[in-house]
Every structure is written in structure tokens, then in C-alpha cells.
PDB file of C-alpha atoms and ligand atoms in Angstrom:
ATOM      1  CA  MET A   1     -33.817 -10.681 -22.431  1.00 78.00           C
ATOM      2  CA  LEU A   2     -31.037 -11.902 -24.793  1.00 92.00           C
ATOM      3  CA  LYS A   3     -31.358  -9.944 -28.112  1.00 96.00           C
ATOM      4  CA  ARG A   4     -29.573 -10.631 -31.253  1.00 97.00           C
ATOM      5  CA  LEU A   5     -28.243  -8.126 -33.924  1.00 97.00           C
ATOM      6  CA  GLU A   6     -26.932  -9.241 -37.353  1.00 98.00           C
ATOM      7  CA  VAL A   7     -23.968  -7.286 -38.790  1.00 98.00           C
ATOM      8  CA  LYS A   8     -22.821  -7.644 -42.183  1.00 98.00           C
ATOM      9  CA  THR A   9     -19.162  -6.916 -42.777  1.00 98.00           C
ATOM     10  CA  SER A  10     -17.822  -5.973 -46.082  1.00 98.00           C
ATOM     11  CA  SER A  11     -14.068  -6.911 -45.894  1.00 97.00           C
ATOM     12  CA  ARG A  12     -11.494  -9.025 -44.317  1.00 98.00           C
ATOM     13  CA  ILE A  13     -10.558  -6.728 -41.568  1.00 98.00           C
ATOM     14  CA  GLN A  14     -12.939  -3.914 -40.376  1.00 97.00           C
ATOM     15  CA  VAL A  15     -13.821  -2.006 -37.347  1.00 97.00           C
ATOM     16  CA  ILE A  16     -17.616  -1.061 -37.479  1.00 97.00           C
ATOM     17  CA  ASP A  17     -19.243   1.382 -35.020  1.00 97.00           C
ATOM     18  CA  ILE A  18     -22.537  -0.467 -33.882  1.00 98.00           C
ATOM     19  CA  THR A  19     -23.445   1.971 -31.328  1.00 98.00           C
ATOM     20  CA  SER A  20     -26.579   3.285 -33.163  1.00 98.00           C
ATOM     21  CA  HIS A  21     -28.036  -0.435 -33.363  1.00 97.00           C
ATOM     22  CA  ILE A  22     -27.417  -1.040 -29.540  1.00 97.00           C
ATOM     23  CA  LYS A  23     -29.312   2.139 -28.774  1.00 97.00           C
ATOM     24  CA  SER A  24     -32.064   1.314 -31.058  1.00 96.00           C
ATOM     25  CA  LEU A  25     -32.360  -1.960 -29.458  1.00 95.00           C
ATOM     26  CA  LEU A  26     -32.250  -0.466 -25.948  1.00 95.00           C
ATOM     27  CA  LYS A  27     -34.926   2.065 -26.885  1.00 95.00           C
ATOM     28  CA  SER A  28     -37.229  -0.713 -28.277  1.00 95.00           C
ATOM     29  CA  GLU A  29     -36.710  -2.650 -25.030  1.00 93.00           C
ATOM     30  CA  GLY A  30     -37.345   0.271 -22.752  1.00 92.00           C
ATOM     31  CA  MET A  31     -34.851  -0.582 -20.110  1.00 94.00           C
ATOM     32  CA  SER A  32     -34.182   2.479 -18.042  1.00 94.00           C
ATOM     33  CA  SER A  33     -31.255   1.312 -15.620  1.00 96.00           C
ATOM     34  CA  GLY A  34     -29.131  -1.490 -15.471  1.00 97.00           C
ATOM     35  CA  HIS A  35     -26.547  -2.699 -17.843  1.00 97.00           C
ATOM     36  CA  ILE A  36     -25.750  -4.437 -21.092  1.00 98.00           C
ATOM     37  CA  ILE A  37     -23.280  -7.181 -22.056  1.00 98.00           C
ATOM     38  CA  VAL A  38     -22.519  -6.999 -25.792  1.00 98.00           C
ATOM     39  CA  PHE A  39     -20.979 -10.452 -26.920  1.00 98.00           C
ATOM     40  CA  VAL A  40     -19.976 -11.967 -30.160  1.00 98.00           C
ATOM     41  CA  PRO A  41     -20.345 -15.827 -30.411  1.00 98.00           C
ATOM     42  CA  HIS A  42     -17.551 -16.018 -33.060  1.00 98.00           C
ATOM     43  CA  THR A  43     -13.675 -16.929 -32.677  1.00 98.00           C
ATOM     44  CA  THR A  44     -12.495 -14.467 -35.469  1.00 98.00           C
ATOM     45  CA  CYS A  45     -14.189 -11.230 -34.624  1.00 98.00           C
ATOM     46  CA  GLY A  46     -14.183  -9.131 -31.441  1.00 98.00           C
ATOM     47  CA  ILE A  47     -16.104  -6.257 -29.464  1.00 98.00           C
ATOM     48  CA  THR A  48     -14.235  -3.170 -28.248  1.00 98.00           C
ATOM     49  CA  ILE A  49     -15.124   0.407 -27.152  1.00 98.00           C
ATOM     50  CA  ASN A  50     -13.125   3.336 -28.424  1.00 97.00           C
ATOM     51  CA  GLU A  51     -13.139   6.557 -30.107  1.00 96.00           C
ATOM     52  CA  ASN A  52     -15.812   7.342 -32.706  1.00 94.00           C
ATOM     53  CA  ALA A  53     -14.911  10.809 -33.644  1.00 94.00           C
ATOM     54  CA  ASP A  54     -11.820  10.319 -35.737  1.00 95.00           C
ATOM     55  CA  PRO A  55     -11.931   7.566 -38.268  1.00 93.00           C
ATOM     56  CA  SER A  56      -8.174   7.426 -38.344  1.00 96.00           C
ATOM     57  CA  VAL A  57      -8.286   5.779 -34.850  1.00 96.00           C
ATOM     58  CA  LYS A  58      -9.982   2.630 -36.425  1.00 96.00           C
ATOM     59  CA  GLN A  59      -7.401   2.542 -39.190  1.00 96.00           C
ATOM     60  CA  ASP A  60      -4.550   2.780 -36.738  1.00 97.00           C
ATOM     61  CA  MET A  61      -5.807  -0.047 -34.660  1.00 97.00           C
ATOM     62  CA  ILE A  62      -6.114  -2.295 -37.843  1.00 97.00           C
ATOM     63  CA  ASP A  63      -2.588  -1.377 -38.695  1.00 98.00           C
ATOM     64  CA  VAL A  64      -1.102  -2.021 -35.484  1.00 98.00           C
ATOM     65  CA  LEU A  65      -2.927  -5.429 -35.162  1.00 98.00           C
ATOM     66  CA  ASN A  66      -1.507  -6.281 -38.750  1.00 98.00           C
ATOM     67  CA  THR A  67       1.917  -5.175 -37.662  1.00 98.00           C
ATOM     68  CA  LEU A  68       1.764  -7.345 -34.366  1.00 98.00           C
ATOM     69  CA  VAL A  69      -0.095 -10.277 -35.966  1.00 98.00           C
ATOM     70  CA  PRO A  70       0.615 -10.543 -39.787  1.00 98.00           C
ATOM     71  CA  GLU A  71      -2.003 -12.441 -41.982  1.00 97.00           C
ATOM     72  CA  ASN A  72       0.648 -14.700 -43.135  1.00 95.00           C
ATOM     73  CA  SER A  73       3.323 -16.193 -40.984  1.00 96.00           C
ATOM     74  CA  GLU A  74       4.284 -19.873 -40.114  1.00 96.00           C
ATOM     75  CA  TYR A  75       1.114 -20.605 -38.188  1.00 97.00           C
ATOM     76  CA  ARG A  76       0.120 -24.110 -37.408  1.00 97.00           C
ATOM     77  CA  HIS A  77      -3.787 -23.751 -37.899  1.00 96.00           C
ATOM     78  CA  LEU A  78      -4.509 -25.343 -41.249  1.00 94.00           C
ATOM     79  CA  GLU A  79      -7.792 -23.022 -41.905  1.00 96.00           C
ATOM     80  CA  GLY A  80      -5.424 -20.242 -42.810  1.00 95.00           C
ATOM     81  CA  ASN A  81      -6.926 -17.604 -40.510  1.00 98.00           C
ATOM     82  CA  SER A  82      -4.576 -17.899 -37.439  1.00 98.00           C
ATOM     83  CA  ASP A  83      -4.282 -14.129 -37.461  1.00 98.00           C
ATOM     84  CA  ALA A  84      -7.866 -13.541 -37.101  1.00 98.00           C
ATOM     85  CA  HIS A  85      -8.081 -16.048 -34.146  1.00 98.00           C
ATOM     86  CA  ILE A  86      -5.291 -14.331 -32.304  1.00 98.00           C
ATOM     87  CA  LYS A  87      -6.637 -10.769 -33.181  1.00 98.00           C
ATOM     88  CA  SER A  88     -10.142 -11.786 -31.972  1.00 98.00           C
ATOM     89  CA  SER A  89      -8.330 -12.809 -28.494  1.00 98.00           C
ATOM     90  CA  ILE A  90      -6.360  -9.620 -28.497  1.00 98.00           C
ATOM     91  CA  ILE A  91      -9.524  -7.499 -28.568  1.00 98.00           C
ATOM     92  CA  GLY A  92     -11.901  -9.791 -26.651  1.00 98.00           C
ATOM     93  CA  SER A  93     -15.400 -10.995 -27.360  1.00 98.00           C
ATOM     94  CA  SER A  94     -17.559  -8.899 -25.001  1.00 98.00           C
ATOM     95  CA  ALA A  95     -18.050  -5.600 -23.481  1.00 98.00           C
ATOM     96  CA  SER A  96     -20.236  -4.282 -20.674  1.00 98.00           C
ATOM     97  CA  VAL A  97     -21.896  -0.894 -20.929  1.00 98.00           C
ATOM     98  CA  PHE A  98     -24.053   0.929 -17.906  1.00 98.00           C
ATOM     99  CA  VAL A  99     -27.545   2.081 -18.848  1.00 97.00           C
ATOM    100  CA  GLU A 100     -29.062   5.213 -17.074  1.00 97.00           C
ATOM    101  CA  ALA A 101     -32.098   7.138 -17.712  1.00 96.00           C
ATOM    102  CA  GLY A 102     -32.784   4.828 -20.527  1.00 96.00           C
ATOM    103  CA  ALA A 103     -29.409   5.689 -22.338  1.00 97.00           C
ATOM    104  CA  LEU A 104     -25.798   4.112 -22.865  1.00 98.00           C
ATOM    105  CA  VAL A 105     -23.379   5.561 -20.431  1.00 98.00           C
ATOM    106  CA  LEU A 106     -20.385   6.201 -22.765  1.00 98.00           C
ATOM    107  CA  GLY A 107     -17.690   8.845 -22.791  1.00 97.00           C
ATOM    108  CA  THR A 108     -18.144  11.909 -25.367  1.00 97.00           C
ATOM    109  CA  TRP A 109     -15.864  10.211 -27.838  1.00 97.00           C
ATOM    110  CA  GLN A 110     -16.624   6.557 -27.123  1.00 98.00           C
ATOM    111  CA  GLY A 111     -18.502   3.945 -29.477  1.00 98.00           C
ATOM    112  CA  ILE A 112     -19.060   0.437 -29.471  1.00 98.00           C
ATOM    113  CA  PHE A 113     -17.317  -1.424 -32.161  1.00 98.00           C
ATOM    114  CA  LEU A 114     -17.474  -4.813 -33.788  1.00 98.00           C
ATOM    115  CA  THR A 115     -13.889  -5.835 -35.066  1.00 98.00           C
ATOM    116  CA  GLU A 116     -13.939  -8.145 -38.074  1.00 98.00           C
ATOM    117  CA  PHE A 117     -10.704 -10.083 -38.721  1.00 98.00           C
ATOM    118  CA  ASP A 118     -12.046 -12.839 -41.201  1.00 98.00           C
ATOM    119  CA  GLY A 119     -14.637 -11.279 -43.262  1.00 98.00           C
ATOM    120  CA  PRO A 120     -16.872 -10.562 -45.012  1.00 98.00           C
ATOM    121  CA  ARG A 121     -19.433 -12.282 -43.112  1.00 98.00           C
ATOM    122  CA  ILE A 122     -22.567 -11.821 -41.542  1.00 98.00           C
ATOM    123  CA  ARG A 123     -21.903 -11.742 -37.603  1.00 98.00           C
ATOM    124  CA  SER A 124     -24.165 -12.215 -34.565  1.00 98.00           C
ATOM    125  CA  VAL A 125     -23.949  -9.686 -31.896  1.00 98.00           C
ATOM    126  CA  LEU A 126     -25.645 -10.959 -28.752  1.00 98.00           C
ATOM    127  CA  LEU A 127     -26.969  -8.390 -26.197  1.00 98.00           C
ATOM    128  CA  LYS A 128     -27.952  -9.152 -22.695  1.00 97.00           C
ATOM    129  CA  MET A 129     -29.748  -6.276 -21.066  1.00 96.00           C
ATOM    130  CA  ILE A 130     -29.801  -6.798 -17.166  1.00 96.00           C
ATOM    131  CA  PRO A 131     -32.058  -4.208 -15.529  1.00 96.00           C
ATOM    132  CA  ASP A 132     -31.469  -2.853 -12.158  1.00 95.00           C
ATOM    133  CA  SER A 133     -33.239  -4.918  -9.227  1.00 87.00           C
ATOM    134  CA  THR A 134     -36.037  -2.737  -7.949  1.00 73.00           C
ATOM    135  CA  THR A 135     -35.947  -4.368  -4.505  1.00 59.00           C
TER     136      THR A 135
HETATM  137 ZN1  LIG B 201      -9.764 -20.938 -37.935  1.00 56.94          ZN
END
């Protein structure tokens, strides 16, 4: 069961909470127990799990990544988006989440985020739902 979400980003750098989309897909698939791998098949965005309560956490993440990896520097990559590639590798391209009783197992303050570093674009998020073996 490989599912695809499309996420439209609206700025060059953005952290977007996609938890509700994943919950909806999980509900429509009806998997009660197992895990989900969330993966982005892109080189300039990422997937991470972090706080979804205070929006300033997202902005702090963006600010620190921009300080560590500025948009313009003496990069060799001619496409002009080296910072986006590096930020993508720092964040990573996937996350795994447990599913129990038909629900995502996340901490109280956790959400699943797509991190855009070279938007705006339409991004694909692939989800592999792996049910527990019943044997
Ligand atoms: Zn590039």
C-alpha cells in the first residue's frame, strides 16, 4: 500500500504540518496497527517530526537553518539552490510513525512536517503503510 499526498508549498522556505493529511489517509485505509513510513522523493525538501503547538518553533528552525546554511555562498552547484540540498540532507527525507488502534502514535506536542527549502512547488509525499503481521 503505497499512497501519495500532494502538498503545494507557497514560499521558498516553509515548514508545513501534514499530520492531518496523514491521519485522513490512515483512516481511509483502515490500518489499525503497524507503522507508516513517510518519505519525500525530492532533493530540496524534507520530512521531520517536531512541535506543532507553538508556531515560533517552526520559525526558529527556519532561522537556524538559514544561519547555518545561507542561501547565497560560494557554492559549486550551478543550479543556485545548494543551500536547499544541504538543508534537505540535514533534515532528512523520511520519518517512521507507529500506528496503534487506528491512530498515529505521536507525543502530545508532535506533528509531522514537510520542510520546503526551494519552493514554491508541488511536492509529493509517499506513505508506505505496513500493517503488523497477524501470524
Ligand atoms: Zn540543485
